[in-house]
XYZ file of C-alpha atoms in Angstrom:
322
model
C 0.000 0.000 0.000
C 1.029 3.637 -0.536
C 0.378 6.263 2.173
C -2.104 8.793 0.861
C 0.099 11.641 2.061
C 2.918 10.527 -0.239
C 4.288 12.549 -3.146
C 2.861 9.968 -5.577
C -0.656 10.563 -4.272
C -0.189 14.332 -4.149
C 0.778 14.307 -7.830
C -2.213 12.094 -8.660
C -4.569 14.496 -6.867
C -3.059 17.387 -8.811
C -3.890 15.422 -11.955
C -7.409 14.578 -10.735
C -8.451 18.225 -10.378
C -7.545 18.867 -14.027
C -10.775 17.072 -15.030
C -13.488 19.086 -16.839
C -16.705 20.070 -15.074
C -19.832 22.105 -15.943
C -18.999 25.832 -15.735
C -15.659 24.691 -14.206
C -17.422 24.221 -10.877
C -15.067 21.384 -9.814
C -17.720 19.487 -7.813
C -15.407 17.008 -6.102
C -13.881 16.287 -2.721
C -11.182 13.703 -2.053
C -11.329 12.077 1.373
C -8.073 10.423 2.410
C -7.591 7.426 4.682
C -4.269 5.605 5.245
C -4.528 3.467 2.081
C -7.591 4.713 0.204
C -9.032 7.808 -1.464
C -12.771 8.430 -1.659
C -14.099 10.510 -4.551
C -17.027 12.447 -3.074
C -19.627 14.591 -4.819
C -19.504 18.140 -3.434
C -23.236 18.810 -3.421
C -22.670 22.504 -2.645
C -21.221 22.878 -6.161
C -24.029 21.197 -8.078
C -25.683 23.675 -10.457
C -29.374 24.195 -9.660
C -30.471 25.425 -13.098
C -28.018 23.623 -15.368
C -27.674 20.303 -13.552
C -30.482 19.798 -11.008
C -30.062 16.000 -10.980
C -26.253 16.292 -10.548
C -25.691 14.036 -13.568
C -23.004 16.302 -15.074
C -21.404 16.719 -11.644
C -21.112 12.926 -11.416
C -19.563 12.837 -14.886
C -17.019 15.399 -13.692
C -16.194 13.292 -10.638
C -15.806 10.255 -12.871
C -13.383 12.215 -15.055
C -11.399 13.174 -11.961
C -11.373 9.511 -10.918
C -9.968 8.460 -14.290
C -7.218 11.088 -14.067
C -6.361 9.829 -10.590
C -6.118 6.221 -11.804
C -4.074 7.091 -14.887
C -1.590 9.215 -12.979
C -1.117 6.533 -10.327
C -0.608 3.893 -13.026
C 1.979 6.052 -14.794
C 3.757 6.439 -11.439
C 3.894 2.662 -11.038
C 0.873 1.935 -8.838
C -2.358 0.140 -9.621
C -5.606 1.566 -8.263
C -8.543 -0.702 -7.444
C -11.890 1.115 -7.711
C -15.120 0.303 -5.894
C -18.162 2.301 -6.971
C -20.743 3.404 -4.383
C -18.829 1.908 -1.428
C -21.199 3.304 1.246
C -24.885 2.614 0.690
C -25.889 5.019 3.480
C -23.794 7.849 1.995
C -24.345 7.973 -1.735
C -22.309 11.154 -2.175
C -19.270 8.851 -1.881
C -19.123 7.925 -5.552
C -16.036 5.726 -5.588
C -13.289 4.391 -3.325
C -9.781 4.037 -4.711
C -7.431 1.584 -3.029
C -3.819 2.095 -4.005
C -2.471 -1.372 -4.547
C 0.552 -3.265 -5.808
C 3.495 -1.968 -7.775
C 2.931 -1.834 -11.489
C 5.044 -1.401 -14.584
C 3.408 1.455 -16.525
C 2.529 0.822 -20.132
C 3.431 3.242 -22.895
C -0.277 4.046 -23.276
C -0.610 4.912 -19.581
C 2.393 7.208 -19.741
C 1.022 8.944 -22.827
C -2.411 9.467 -21.287
C -0.884 10.790 -18.062
C 1.203 13.242 -20.094
C -1.995 14.412 -21.822
C -3.740 15.344 -18.544
C -2.164 18.820 -18.116
C -2.487 19.519 -21.852
C -6.202 18.765 -22.169
C -8.547 21.752 -22.216
C -11.858 22.738 -23.800
C -11.132 24.515 -27.082
C -14.170 26.657 -27.944
C -12.598 28.294 -30.984
C -13.094 27.170 -34.591
C -11.264 24.032 -35.679
C -9.676 23.552 -39.051
C -11.580 21.787 -41.822
C -8.963 19.015 -41.849
C -10.757 15.683 -41.522
C -10.067 13.698 -38.362
C -8.056 10.650 -39.357
C -9.492 7.162 -39.333
C -6.811 6.141 -36.856
C -7.832 8.872 -34.403
C -11.520 8.024 -34.817
C -10.813 4.392 -34.001
C -8.686 5.331 -30.992
C -11.353 7.486 -29.325
C -14.052 4.851 -29.920
C -11.797 2.181 -28.417
C -11.155 4.441 -25.424
C -14.883 4.680 -24.660
C -15.307 0.898 -24.929
C -12.455 0.350 -22.489
C -14.602 2.001 -19.796
C -17.826 0.193 -20.725
C -19.308 3.021 -22.795
C -19.826 3.665 -26.498
C -18.890 6.669 -28.591
C -21.259 7.407 -31.461
C -19.684 9.503 -34.225
C -22.716 11.274 -35.626
C -21.440 11.735 -39.162
C -20.795 8.009 -39.517
C -24.246 7.245 -38.114
C -25.909 9.733 -40.478
C -27.314 11.644 -37.505
C -25.300 14.869 -37.463
C -27.984 17.157 -38.885
C -30.755 15.858 -36.620
C -28.576 15.930 -33.503
C -27.338 19.439 -34.302
C -30.962 20.531 -34.493
C -31.500 19.224 -30.958
C -28.409 21.109 -29.734
C -29.681 24.341 -31.278
C -33.174 23.886 -29.831
C -31.862 23.149 -26.337
C -29.536 26.144 -26.574
C -32.483 28.358 -27.542
C -34.486 27.138 -24.532
C -31.587 27.914 -22.193
C -31.086 31.361 -23.688
C -34.693 32.160 -22.718
C -34.322 30.657 -19.217
C -33.613 33.519 -16.788
C -32.408 31.204 -13.993
C -30.015 29.419 -16.329
C -28.620 32.715 -17.630
C -28.094 34.065 -14.084
C -26.224 30.899 -13.158
C -24.119 31.055 -16.320
C -23.158 34.684 -15.624
C -22.297 33.815 -12.018
C -19.719 31.275 -13.200
C -18.296 33.353 -16.052
C -15.215 35.339 -15.004
C -13.659 38.407 -16.573
C -10.265 37.443 -15.126
C -8.860 34.039 -14.229
C -9.920 32.726 -10.818
C -9.684 29.312 -9.170
C -13.016 28.227 -10.636
C -15.528 29.330 -13.248
C -14.864 29.984 -16.935
C -12.543 32.962 -17.572
C -12.999 35.217 -20.579
C -9.850 33.899 -22.275
C -11.388 30.408 -22.390
C -14.449 31.557 -24.336
C -14.843 31.200 -28.054
C -15.640 33.891 -30.618
C -19.181 34.627 -31.657
C -20.086 32.403 -34.588
C -20.432 34.053 -37.979
C -21.911 30.875 -39.362
C -21.787 27.246 -38.368
C -23.806 24.185 -37.517
C -23.592 24.395 -33.710
C -24.095 27.239 -31.195
C -21.511 28.347 -28.639
C -22.103 28.798 -24.918
C -19.095 30.679 -23.510
C -18.661 33.554 -25.941
C -15.810 36.045 -25.660
C -17.695 39.187 -26.594
C -14.517 41.146 -27.275
C -13.514 39.123 -30.317
C -14.444 39.356 -33.982
C -17.115 36.840 -35.143
C -15.584 33.870 -36.947
C -16.878 31.057 -39.125
C -16.669 27.648 -37.486
C -15.867 24.455 -39.364
C -18.466 23.470 -41.934
C -18.425 19.739 -41.192
C -17.613 19.209 -37.502
C -16.929 15.783 -36.035
C -19.527 15.535 -33.262
C -19.665 12.579 -30.883
C -22.180 11.367 -28.310
C -20.962 9.252 -25.399
C -23.551 6.652 -24.376
C -23.922 4.051 -21.639
C -26.149 0.963 -21.330
C -27.679 2.281 -18.086
C -28.413 5.688 -16.597
C -28.031 5.053 -12.873
C -25.849 7.415 -10.795
C -23.076 4.797 -10.821
C -23.178 4.641 -14.617
C -23.000 8.420 -14.787
C -19.728 8.222 -12.846
C -18.509 5.479 -15.170
C -19.515 7.658 -18.121
C -17.266 10.369 -16.710
C -14.372 7.896 -16.662
C -15.090 7.000 -20.287
C -15.468 10.639 -21.280
C -12.082 11.505 -19.813
C -10.327 8.526 -21.385
C -11.743 9.658 -24.740
C -10.602 13.252 -24.165
C -7.099 12.225 -23.109
C -6.834 9.871 -26.078
C -7.928 12.710 -28.342
C -5.399 15.079 -26.772
C -2.637 12.519 -27.260
C -3.657 12.241 -30.929
C -3.337 16.007 -31.404
C -7.078 16.705 -31.342
C -9.017 19.439 -29.565
C -12.459 19.027 -28.021
C -15.314 21.151 -26.731
C -18.646 20.252 -25.167
C -22.222 20.769 -26.343
C -24.045 19.891 -23.138
C -27.304 21.671 -23.955
C -29.329 18.608 -25.086
C -28.169 16.623 -22.044
C -29.214 19.350 -19.592
C -32.856 19.495 -20.746
C -34.605 16.222 -19.943
C -37.107 16.341 -22.806
C -34.392 17.010 -25.393
C -32.188 14.318 -23.861
C -35.075 11.873 -24.356
C -35.302 12.924 -28.015
C -31.569 12.412 -28.439
C -31.885 8.960 -26.893
C -34.687 8.113 -29.321
C -32.577 9.402 -32.224
C -29.807 6.990 -31.175
C -32.197 4.043 -31.225
C -33.726 4.176 -27.753
C -31.587 1.436 -26.189
C -28.636 3.482 -24.876
C -28.398 6.580 -22.693
C -26.613 9.710 -23.985
C -24.340 11.207 -21.333
C -22.433 13.976 -23.086
C -21.965 15.550 -26.515
C -18.742 17.080 -27.824
C -16.962 17.953 -31.054
C -13.470 16.847 -31.977
C -11.055 18.352 -34.444
C -7.710 19.984 -35.077
C -7.568 23.309 -33.257
C -5.088 26.030 -32.420
C -3.193 25.816 -29.098
C -4.816 27.256 -25.998
C -4.434 27.513 -22.240
C -6.148 25.271 -19.659
C -8.473 27.004 -17.208
C -7.366 27.407 -13.567
C -8.223 24.951 -10.797
C -8.558 25.220 -7.048
C -5.499 24.018 -5.124
C -5.761 20.463 -3.865
C -5.765 21.760 -0.274
C -9.236 23.140 -0.985
C -10.638 19.772 -2.110
C -8.869 17.255 0.153
C -9.928 16.279 3.668
C -9.318 13.499 6.170
C -11.972 10.787 5.960
C -11.961 10.288 9.716
C -12.969 13.919 10.217
C -15.673 13.518 7.586
C -17.002 10.404 9.393
C -17.281 12.381 12.641
C -19.105 15.310 11.049
């Protein structure tokens, strides 16, 4: 076993907080015991208007869990994961036990190296087609975590799905509570959380999909004409599967980053239950859509800030007494 106050674990926690989250809310807490780390949903950071069921917050915690596992593996330690380890405390989403020594694979090292480089790129991508090799790699990454990645152009569903994104975006633009919440988490300058202005994209001068975080100071630009849009799906939609979807989402994003791709989210149709049901029906009605994002070749950018790990780590024994 590895003490959770070791430098290996500290580095893994630094990697964990680099996971994406809605409005960069970072809705996670890591509770440390001598040989385990609990990934806990921070319910105080669940978005009331955007994410009332906390499904996207669970995805974010799953992404943080995947980063934690990958970084530990690259450092030479296996991590055994138990989902929902405490039935009387469901905010504890997963328990990570740091186990035996491990010889890292090349793939694990590459994914770990991609963690600090991954960020949401909301600017236009080039019209260069994503290679077949990269497409196969991101689909394989989703399957490795028990999920499926549907590439909408290959399924002949891009136009219909884009229509759902636009409709959901329109509904949210007219929702006063959603807009207040969005403004509350949009920052003019970089802070420890929220989406800073530099991370926004330009206003679209034409394109298939709408933007959410718009940098109003920039000149409108035309986005790619034929974007590669993907939907991550799972066979079940329980809270545990939402966490597992977050693991799959992050493995896909890290694989994409390693392949030189950029990504940005289109969460609108997931955040409105009726539109999510339509998206599920569009995909055949047997799987559950968990997130939507585009992939492509984009210009370099800067990751958004994160809270220091001291703000998100606590002793499990103190948590048990509270």
